[in-house]
Short mmCIF file of C-alpha atoms in Angstrom, two decimals:
data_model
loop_
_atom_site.label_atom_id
_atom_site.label_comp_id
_atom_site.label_asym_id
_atom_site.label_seq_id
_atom_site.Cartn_x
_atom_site.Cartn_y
_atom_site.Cartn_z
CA UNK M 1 -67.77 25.15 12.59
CA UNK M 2 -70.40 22.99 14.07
CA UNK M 3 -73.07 25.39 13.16
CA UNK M 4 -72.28 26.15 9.91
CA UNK M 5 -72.49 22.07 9.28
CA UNK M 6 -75.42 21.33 11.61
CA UNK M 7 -72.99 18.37 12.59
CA UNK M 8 -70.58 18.07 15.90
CA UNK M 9 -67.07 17.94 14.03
CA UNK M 10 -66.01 19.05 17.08
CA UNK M 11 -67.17 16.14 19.13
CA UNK M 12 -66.50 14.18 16.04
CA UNK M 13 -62.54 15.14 15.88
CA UNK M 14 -62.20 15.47 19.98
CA UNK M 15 -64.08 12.01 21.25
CA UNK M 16 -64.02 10.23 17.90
CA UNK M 17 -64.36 7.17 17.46
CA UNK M 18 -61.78 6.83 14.98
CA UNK M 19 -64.24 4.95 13.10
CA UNK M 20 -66.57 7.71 13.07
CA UNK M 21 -64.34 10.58 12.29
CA UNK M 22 -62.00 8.20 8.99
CA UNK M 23 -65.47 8.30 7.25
CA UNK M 24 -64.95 10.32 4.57
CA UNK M 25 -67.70 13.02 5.10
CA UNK M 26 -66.22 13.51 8.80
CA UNK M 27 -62.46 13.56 7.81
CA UNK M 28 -62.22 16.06 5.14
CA UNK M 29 -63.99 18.91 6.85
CA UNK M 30 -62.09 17.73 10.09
CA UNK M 31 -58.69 17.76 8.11
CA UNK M 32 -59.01 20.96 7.00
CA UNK M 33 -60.99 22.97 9.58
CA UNK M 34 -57.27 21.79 11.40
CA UNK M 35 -55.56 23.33 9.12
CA UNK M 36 -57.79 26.82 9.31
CA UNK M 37 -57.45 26.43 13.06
CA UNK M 38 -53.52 26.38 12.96
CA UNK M 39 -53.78 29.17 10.43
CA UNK M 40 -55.90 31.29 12.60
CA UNK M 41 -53.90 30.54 15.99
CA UNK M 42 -50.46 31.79 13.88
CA UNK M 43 -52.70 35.06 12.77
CA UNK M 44 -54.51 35.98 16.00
CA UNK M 45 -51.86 34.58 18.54
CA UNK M 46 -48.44 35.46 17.32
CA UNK M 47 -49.46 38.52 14.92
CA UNK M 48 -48.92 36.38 11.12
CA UNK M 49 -49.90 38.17 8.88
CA UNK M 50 -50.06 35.98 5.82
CA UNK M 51 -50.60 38.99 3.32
CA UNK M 52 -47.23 40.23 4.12
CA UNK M 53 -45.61 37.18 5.30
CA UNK M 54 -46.99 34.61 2.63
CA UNK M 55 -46.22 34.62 -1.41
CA UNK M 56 -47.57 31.74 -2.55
CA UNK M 57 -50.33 29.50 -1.41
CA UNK M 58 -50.83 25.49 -2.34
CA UNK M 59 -52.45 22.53 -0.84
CA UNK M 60 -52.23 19.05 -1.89
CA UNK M 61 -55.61 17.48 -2.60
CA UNK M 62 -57.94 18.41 -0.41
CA UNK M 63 -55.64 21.12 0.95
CA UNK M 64 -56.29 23.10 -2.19
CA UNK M 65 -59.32 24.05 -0.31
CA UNK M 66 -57.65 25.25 2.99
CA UNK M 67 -54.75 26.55 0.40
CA UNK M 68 -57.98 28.91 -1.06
CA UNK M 69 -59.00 29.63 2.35
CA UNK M 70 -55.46 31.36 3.14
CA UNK M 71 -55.13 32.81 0.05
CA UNK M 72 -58.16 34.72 0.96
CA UNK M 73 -60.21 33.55 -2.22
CA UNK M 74 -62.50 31.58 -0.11
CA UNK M 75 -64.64 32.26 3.46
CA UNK M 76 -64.04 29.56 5.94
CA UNK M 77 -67.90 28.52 6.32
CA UNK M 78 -68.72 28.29 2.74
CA UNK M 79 -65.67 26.73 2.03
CA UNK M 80 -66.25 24.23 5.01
CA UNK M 81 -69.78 23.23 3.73
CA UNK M 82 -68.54 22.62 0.37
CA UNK M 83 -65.92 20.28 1.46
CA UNK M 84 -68.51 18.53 4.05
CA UNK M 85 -70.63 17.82 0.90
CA UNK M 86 -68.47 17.06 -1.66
CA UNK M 87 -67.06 14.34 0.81
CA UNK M 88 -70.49 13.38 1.54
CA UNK M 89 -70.65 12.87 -2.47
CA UNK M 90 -67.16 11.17 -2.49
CA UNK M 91 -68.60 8.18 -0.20
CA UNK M 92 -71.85 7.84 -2.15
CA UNK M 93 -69.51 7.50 -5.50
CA UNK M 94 -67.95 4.64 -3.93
CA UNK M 95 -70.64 3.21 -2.69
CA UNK M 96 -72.34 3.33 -5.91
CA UNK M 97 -69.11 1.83 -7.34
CA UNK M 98 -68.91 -0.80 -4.92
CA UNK M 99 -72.59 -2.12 -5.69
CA UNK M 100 -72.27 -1.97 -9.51
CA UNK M 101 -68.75 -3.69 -9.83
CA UNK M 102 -69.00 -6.22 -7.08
CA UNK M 103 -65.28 -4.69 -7.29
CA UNK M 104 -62.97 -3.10 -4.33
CA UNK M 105 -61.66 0.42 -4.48
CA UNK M 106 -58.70 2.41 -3.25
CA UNK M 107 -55.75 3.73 -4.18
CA UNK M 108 -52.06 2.30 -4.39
CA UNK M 109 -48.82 4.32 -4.56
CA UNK M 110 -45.88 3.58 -7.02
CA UNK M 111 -42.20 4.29 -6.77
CA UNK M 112 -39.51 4.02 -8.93
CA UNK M 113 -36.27 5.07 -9.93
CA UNK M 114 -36.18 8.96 -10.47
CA UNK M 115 -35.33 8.86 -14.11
CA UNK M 116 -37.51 6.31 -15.12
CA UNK M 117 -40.94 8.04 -13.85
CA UNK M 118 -41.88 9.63 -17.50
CA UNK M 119 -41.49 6.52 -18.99
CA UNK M 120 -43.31 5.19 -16.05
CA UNK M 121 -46.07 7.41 -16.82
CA UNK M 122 -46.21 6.83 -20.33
CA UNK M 123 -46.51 3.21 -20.55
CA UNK M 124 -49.30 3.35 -17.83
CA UNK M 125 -51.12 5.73 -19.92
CA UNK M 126 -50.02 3.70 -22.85
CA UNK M 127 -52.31 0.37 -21.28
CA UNK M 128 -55.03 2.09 -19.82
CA UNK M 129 -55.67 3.88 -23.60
CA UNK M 130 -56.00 0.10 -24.72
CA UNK M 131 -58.50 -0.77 -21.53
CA UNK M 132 -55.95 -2.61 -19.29
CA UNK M 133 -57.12 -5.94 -20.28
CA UNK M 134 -55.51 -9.06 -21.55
CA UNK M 135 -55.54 -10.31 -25.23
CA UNK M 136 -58.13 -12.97 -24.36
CA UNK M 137 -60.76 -10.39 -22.59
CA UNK M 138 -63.62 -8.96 -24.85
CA UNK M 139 -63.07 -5.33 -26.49
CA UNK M 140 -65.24 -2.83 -24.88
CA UNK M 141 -65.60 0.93 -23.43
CA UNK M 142 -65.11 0.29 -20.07
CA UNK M 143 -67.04 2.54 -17.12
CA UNK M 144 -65.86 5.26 -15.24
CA UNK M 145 -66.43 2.53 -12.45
CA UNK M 146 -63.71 0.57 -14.03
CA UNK M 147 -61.53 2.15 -14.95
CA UNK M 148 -57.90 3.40 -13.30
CA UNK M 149 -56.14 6.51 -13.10
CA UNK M 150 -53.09 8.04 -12.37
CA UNK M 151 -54.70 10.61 -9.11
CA UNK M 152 -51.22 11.97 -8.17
CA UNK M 153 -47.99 12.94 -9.35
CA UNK M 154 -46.23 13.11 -5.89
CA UNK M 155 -42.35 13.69 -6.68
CA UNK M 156 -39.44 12.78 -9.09
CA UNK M 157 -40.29 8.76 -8.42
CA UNK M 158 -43.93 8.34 -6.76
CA UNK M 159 -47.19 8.40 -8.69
CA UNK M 160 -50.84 7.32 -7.05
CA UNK M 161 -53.24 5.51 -8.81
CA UNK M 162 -56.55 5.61 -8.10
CA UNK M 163 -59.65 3.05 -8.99
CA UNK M 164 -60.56 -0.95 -8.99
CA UNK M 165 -58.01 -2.55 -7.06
CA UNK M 166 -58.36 -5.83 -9.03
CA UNK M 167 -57.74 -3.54 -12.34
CA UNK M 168 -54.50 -1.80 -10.82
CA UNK M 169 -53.49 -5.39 -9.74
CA UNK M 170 -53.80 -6.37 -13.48
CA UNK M 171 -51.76 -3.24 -14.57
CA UNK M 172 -48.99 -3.87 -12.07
CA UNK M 173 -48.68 -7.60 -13.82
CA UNK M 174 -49.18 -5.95 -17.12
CA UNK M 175 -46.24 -3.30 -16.36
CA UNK M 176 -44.10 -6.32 -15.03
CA UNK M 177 -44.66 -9.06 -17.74
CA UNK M 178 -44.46 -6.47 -20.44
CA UNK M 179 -42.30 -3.01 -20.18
CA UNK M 180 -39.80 -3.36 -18.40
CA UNK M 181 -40.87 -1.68 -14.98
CA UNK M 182 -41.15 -3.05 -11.86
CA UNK M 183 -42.18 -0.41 -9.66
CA UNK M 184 -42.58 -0.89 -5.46
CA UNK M 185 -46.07 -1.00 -4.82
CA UNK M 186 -47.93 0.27 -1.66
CA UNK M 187 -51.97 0.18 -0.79
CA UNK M 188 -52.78 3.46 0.45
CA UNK M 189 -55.14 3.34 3.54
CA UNK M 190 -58.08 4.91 1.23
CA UNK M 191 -60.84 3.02 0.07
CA UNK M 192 -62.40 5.54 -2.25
CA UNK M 193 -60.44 6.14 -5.72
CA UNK M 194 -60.32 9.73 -5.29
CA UNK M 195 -59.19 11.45 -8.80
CA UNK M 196 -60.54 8.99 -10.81
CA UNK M 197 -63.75 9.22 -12.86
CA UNK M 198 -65.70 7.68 -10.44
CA UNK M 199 -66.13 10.73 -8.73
CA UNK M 200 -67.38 12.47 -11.34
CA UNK M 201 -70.83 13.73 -9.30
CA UNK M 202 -68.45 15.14 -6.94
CA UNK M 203 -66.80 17.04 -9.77
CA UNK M 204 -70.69 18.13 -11.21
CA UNK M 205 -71.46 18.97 -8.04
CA UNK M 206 -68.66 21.36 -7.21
CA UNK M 207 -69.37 22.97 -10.75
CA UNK M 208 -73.00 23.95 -9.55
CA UNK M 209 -71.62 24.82 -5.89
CA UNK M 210 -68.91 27.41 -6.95
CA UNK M 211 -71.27 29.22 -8.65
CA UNK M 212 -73.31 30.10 -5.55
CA UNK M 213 -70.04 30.94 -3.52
CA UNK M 214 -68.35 34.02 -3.07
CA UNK M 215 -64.70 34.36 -5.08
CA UNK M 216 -62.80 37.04 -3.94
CA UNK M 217 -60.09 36.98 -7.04
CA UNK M 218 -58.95 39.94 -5.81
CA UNK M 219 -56.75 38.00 -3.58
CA UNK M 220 -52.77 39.48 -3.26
CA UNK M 221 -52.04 35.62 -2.47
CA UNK M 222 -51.48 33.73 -5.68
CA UNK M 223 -52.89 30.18 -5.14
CA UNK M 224 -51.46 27.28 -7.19
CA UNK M 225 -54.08 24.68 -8.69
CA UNK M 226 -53.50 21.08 -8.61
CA UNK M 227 -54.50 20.70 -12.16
CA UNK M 228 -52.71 23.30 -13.76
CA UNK M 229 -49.28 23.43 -11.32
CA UNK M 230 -49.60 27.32 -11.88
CA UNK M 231 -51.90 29.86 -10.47
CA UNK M 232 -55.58 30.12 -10.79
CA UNK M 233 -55.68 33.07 -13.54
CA UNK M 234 -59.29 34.28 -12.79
CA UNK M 235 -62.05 33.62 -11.04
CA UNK M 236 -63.92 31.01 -13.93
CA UNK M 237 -60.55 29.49 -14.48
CA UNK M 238 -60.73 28.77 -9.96
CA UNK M 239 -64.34 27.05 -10.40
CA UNK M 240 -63.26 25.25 -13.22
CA UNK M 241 -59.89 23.67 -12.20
CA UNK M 242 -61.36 23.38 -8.84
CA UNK M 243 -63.92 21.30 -9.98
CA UNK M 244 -61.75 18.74 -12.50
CA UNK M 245 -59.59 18.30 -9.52
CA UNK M 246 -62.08 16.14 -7.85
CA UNK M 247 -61.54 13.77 -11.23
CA UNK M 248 -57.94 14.29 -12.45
CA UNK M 249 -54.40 14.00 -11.75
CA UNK M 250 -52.85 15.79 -8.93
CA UNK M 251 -50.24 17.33 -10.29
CA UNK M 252 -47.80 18.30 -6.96
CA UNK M 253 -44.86 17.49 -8.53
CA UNK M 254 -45.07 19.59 -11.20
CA UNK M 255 -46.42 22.53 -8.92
CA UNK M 256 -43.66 22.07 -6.43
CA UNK M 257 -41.38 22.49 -9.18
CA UNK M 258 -42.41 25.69 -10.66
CA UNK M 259 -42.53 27.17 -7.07
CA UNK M 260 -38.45 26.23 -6.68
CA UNK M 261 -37.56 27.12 -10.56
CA UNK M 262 -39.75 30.30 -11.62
CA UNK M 263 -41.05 31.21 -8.73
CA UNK M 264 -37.63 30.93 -6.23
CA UNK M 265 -39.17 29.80 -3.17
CA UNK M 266 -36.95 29.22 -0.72
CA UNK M 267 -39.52 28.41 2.58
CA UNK M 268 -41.82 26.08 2.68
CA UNK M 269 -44.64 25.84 5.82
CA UNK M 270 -47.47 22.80 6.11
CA UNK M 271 -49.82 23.46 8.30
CA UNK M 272 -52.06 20.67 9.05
CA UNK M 273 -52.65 17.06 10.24
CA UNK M 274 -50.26 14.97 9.18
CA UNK M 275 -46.50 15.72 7.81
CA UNK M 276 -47.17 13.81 4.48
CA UNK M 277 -47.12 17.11 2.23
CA UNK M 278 -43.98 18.27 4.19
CA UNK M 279 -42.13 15.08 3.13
CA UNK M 280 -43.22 15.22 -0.27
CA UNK M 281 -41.57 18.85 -0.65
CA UNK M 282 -38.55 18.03 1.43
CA UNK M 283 -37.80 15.32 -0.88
CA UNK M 284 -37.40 17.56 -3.78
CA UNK M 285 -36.32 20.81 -2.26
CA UNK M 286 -35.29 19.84 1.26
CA UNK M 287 -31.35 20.64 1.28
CA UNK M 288 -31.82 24.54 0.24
CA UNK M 289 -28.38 26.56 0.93
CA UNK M 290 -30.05 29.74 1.32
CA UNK M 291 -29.71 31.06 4.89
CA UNK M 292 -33.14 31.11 6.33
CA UNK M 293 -34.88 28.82 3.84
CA UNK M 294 -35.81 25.04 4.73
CA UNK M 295 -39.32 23.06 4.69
CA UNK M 296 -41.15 23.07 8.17
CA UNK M 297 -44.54 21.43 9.43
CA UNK M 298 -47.01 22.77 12.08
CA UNK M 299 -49.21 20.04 12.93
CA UNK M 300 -49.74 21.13 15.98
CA UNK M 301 -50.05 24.35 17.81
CA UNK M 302 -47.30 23.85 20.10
CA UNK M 303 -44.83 23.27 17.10
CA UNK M 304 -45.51 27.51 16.41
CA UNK M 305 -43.29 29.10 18.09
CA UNK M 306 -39.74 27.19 16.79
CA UNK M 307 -41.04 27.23 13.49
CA UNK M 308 -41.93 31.23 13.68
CA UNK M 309 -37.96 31.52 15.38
CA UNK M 310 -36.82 30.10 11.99
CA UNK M 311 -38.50 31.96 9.90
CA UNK M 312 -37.80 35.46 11.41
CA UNK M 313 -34.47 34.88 10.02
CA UNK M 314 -34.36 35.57 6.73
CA UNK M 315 -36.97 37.40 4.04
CA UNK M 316 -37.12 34.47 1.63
CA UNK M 317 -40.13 33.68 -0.90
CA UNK M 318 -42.56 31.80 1.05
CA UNK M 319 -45.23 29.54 0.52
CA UNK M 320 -47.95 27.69 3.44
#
């Protein structure tokens, strides 16, 4: 790992500081050489072997990437590098933003009542069409830097939008003065707006990238992209939905649903820092009847073995 990005992750994700490794060039390639490491510990420890055992891969975000990785599409190292630099990308981009706006960016999550999130949706997209501004501002394009987007569809009532903070703070009042909704807001703890145009060099830059990478699409794994919310369908259709994902919606929602509806899986396993993703799923397929199925998290090595004794109970559809 180290070698492959001339940089001490390592050290880095050991020793820290914490201020060193929440930059986002270090915690990317940190969060998801984790999740390889897991991965890799379940194969070459306890004998998984995901092309049996695994029938669906997805990753949420940045997990696409580790989601590729276990779906066999990807190689670790080249996979690692391009994360390390698109991150490295990511930063600049916000930088960039920061100094041409004067403006703060980040990312602030929204939730509602379950049946009022397509409406939800809707009237966002409905006043960011029209430039989120107020009858008294001036009519003009406004710049990728400016504007807001909606970076994730998480579940049946959470959405993430991504961009000026100042400009979602004027859509939240908008929203509130003017449709009807009055959704609970909550800052995430990022400071880039990640799916949202201002990352579009990260987006050119993966273009370029994937075409100097190695795609195996012969892959038995089918891999679902955040885009889409169905599986990559070849390898052009891989670079480019891999690529837009670095600039539009997330759409895990919609891709959890298709696994539980068409696709009947019953087992869900995150591997990986962190049990956000795990929640996310349990929320909307959490109480399954079927004997053996569930949603489980292995964030940590020692979590293995209870989570293997669960599965070995049943042959269910399974997705990691």
């Amino acid at each position: 790992m180290d070698s492959t990005l001339n940089v001490r992750l390592s050290t880095i994700i050991s020793d820290g500081p914490n201020s060193n490794l929440n930059k986002t060039e270090n915690s990317q390639p940190a969060i998801m050489a984790m999740s390889i490491l897991i991965l890799r510990i379940l194969q070459e420890h306890f004998g998984f072997d995901a092309s049996t055992r695994i029938d669906v891969t997805l990753g949420h975000s940045l997990g696409e990437y580790a989601s590729l990785v276990a779906g066999g599409y990807l190689e670790f190292g080249p996979a690692l590098k391009m994360v390390r630099r698109r991150a490295e990308i990511m930063a600049q981009c916000t930088a960039d933003a920061r100094k041409l706006t004067g403006e703060t960016y980040g990312m602030v999550a929204l939730v509602c009542e379950p049946n009022r999130l397509a409406d939800l949706i809707t009237t966002i997209q409905e006043f960011l069409d029209h430039g989120s501004r107020s009858n008294d501002e001036i009519n003009y394009e406004l710049s990728p830097m400016q504007q807001v987007s909606i970076a994730n569809v998480n579940s049946k009532n959470q959405i993430v939008l991504s961009g000026s903070i100042e400009r979602i703070k004027h859509l939240l009042i908008q929203l509130r003065q003017f449709s009807g909704h009055d959704p609970r807001a909550v800052r995430l703890r990022s400071e880039s707006p990640f799916h949202s145009p201002v990352m579009k060099p990260a987006a050119d830059y993966m273009r370029k990238a994937l075409e100097h990478v190695e795609i195996k699409f012969s892959a038995s794994i089918p891999c679902i992209s955040n885009v889409s919310a169905v599986p990559f369908r070849s390898k052009e259709d891989l670079k480019d939905l891999l690529s837009r994902q670095c600039v539009e919606t997330v759409r895990w929602w919609d891709s959890i649903r298709y696994l539980d509806q068409e696709r009947g899986v019953k087992r869900w396993i995150g591997i990986g820092p962190g049990k956000v993703g795990r929640n996310l799923v349990g929320k909307e397929v959490g109480k399954v009847s079927t004997r053996g199925g569930g949603v489980w998290a292995i964030c940590d090595p020692r979590e293995i073995e209870q989570v293997l004794t669960d599965l070995s109970k049943s042959d269910e559809n399974t997705v990691i």
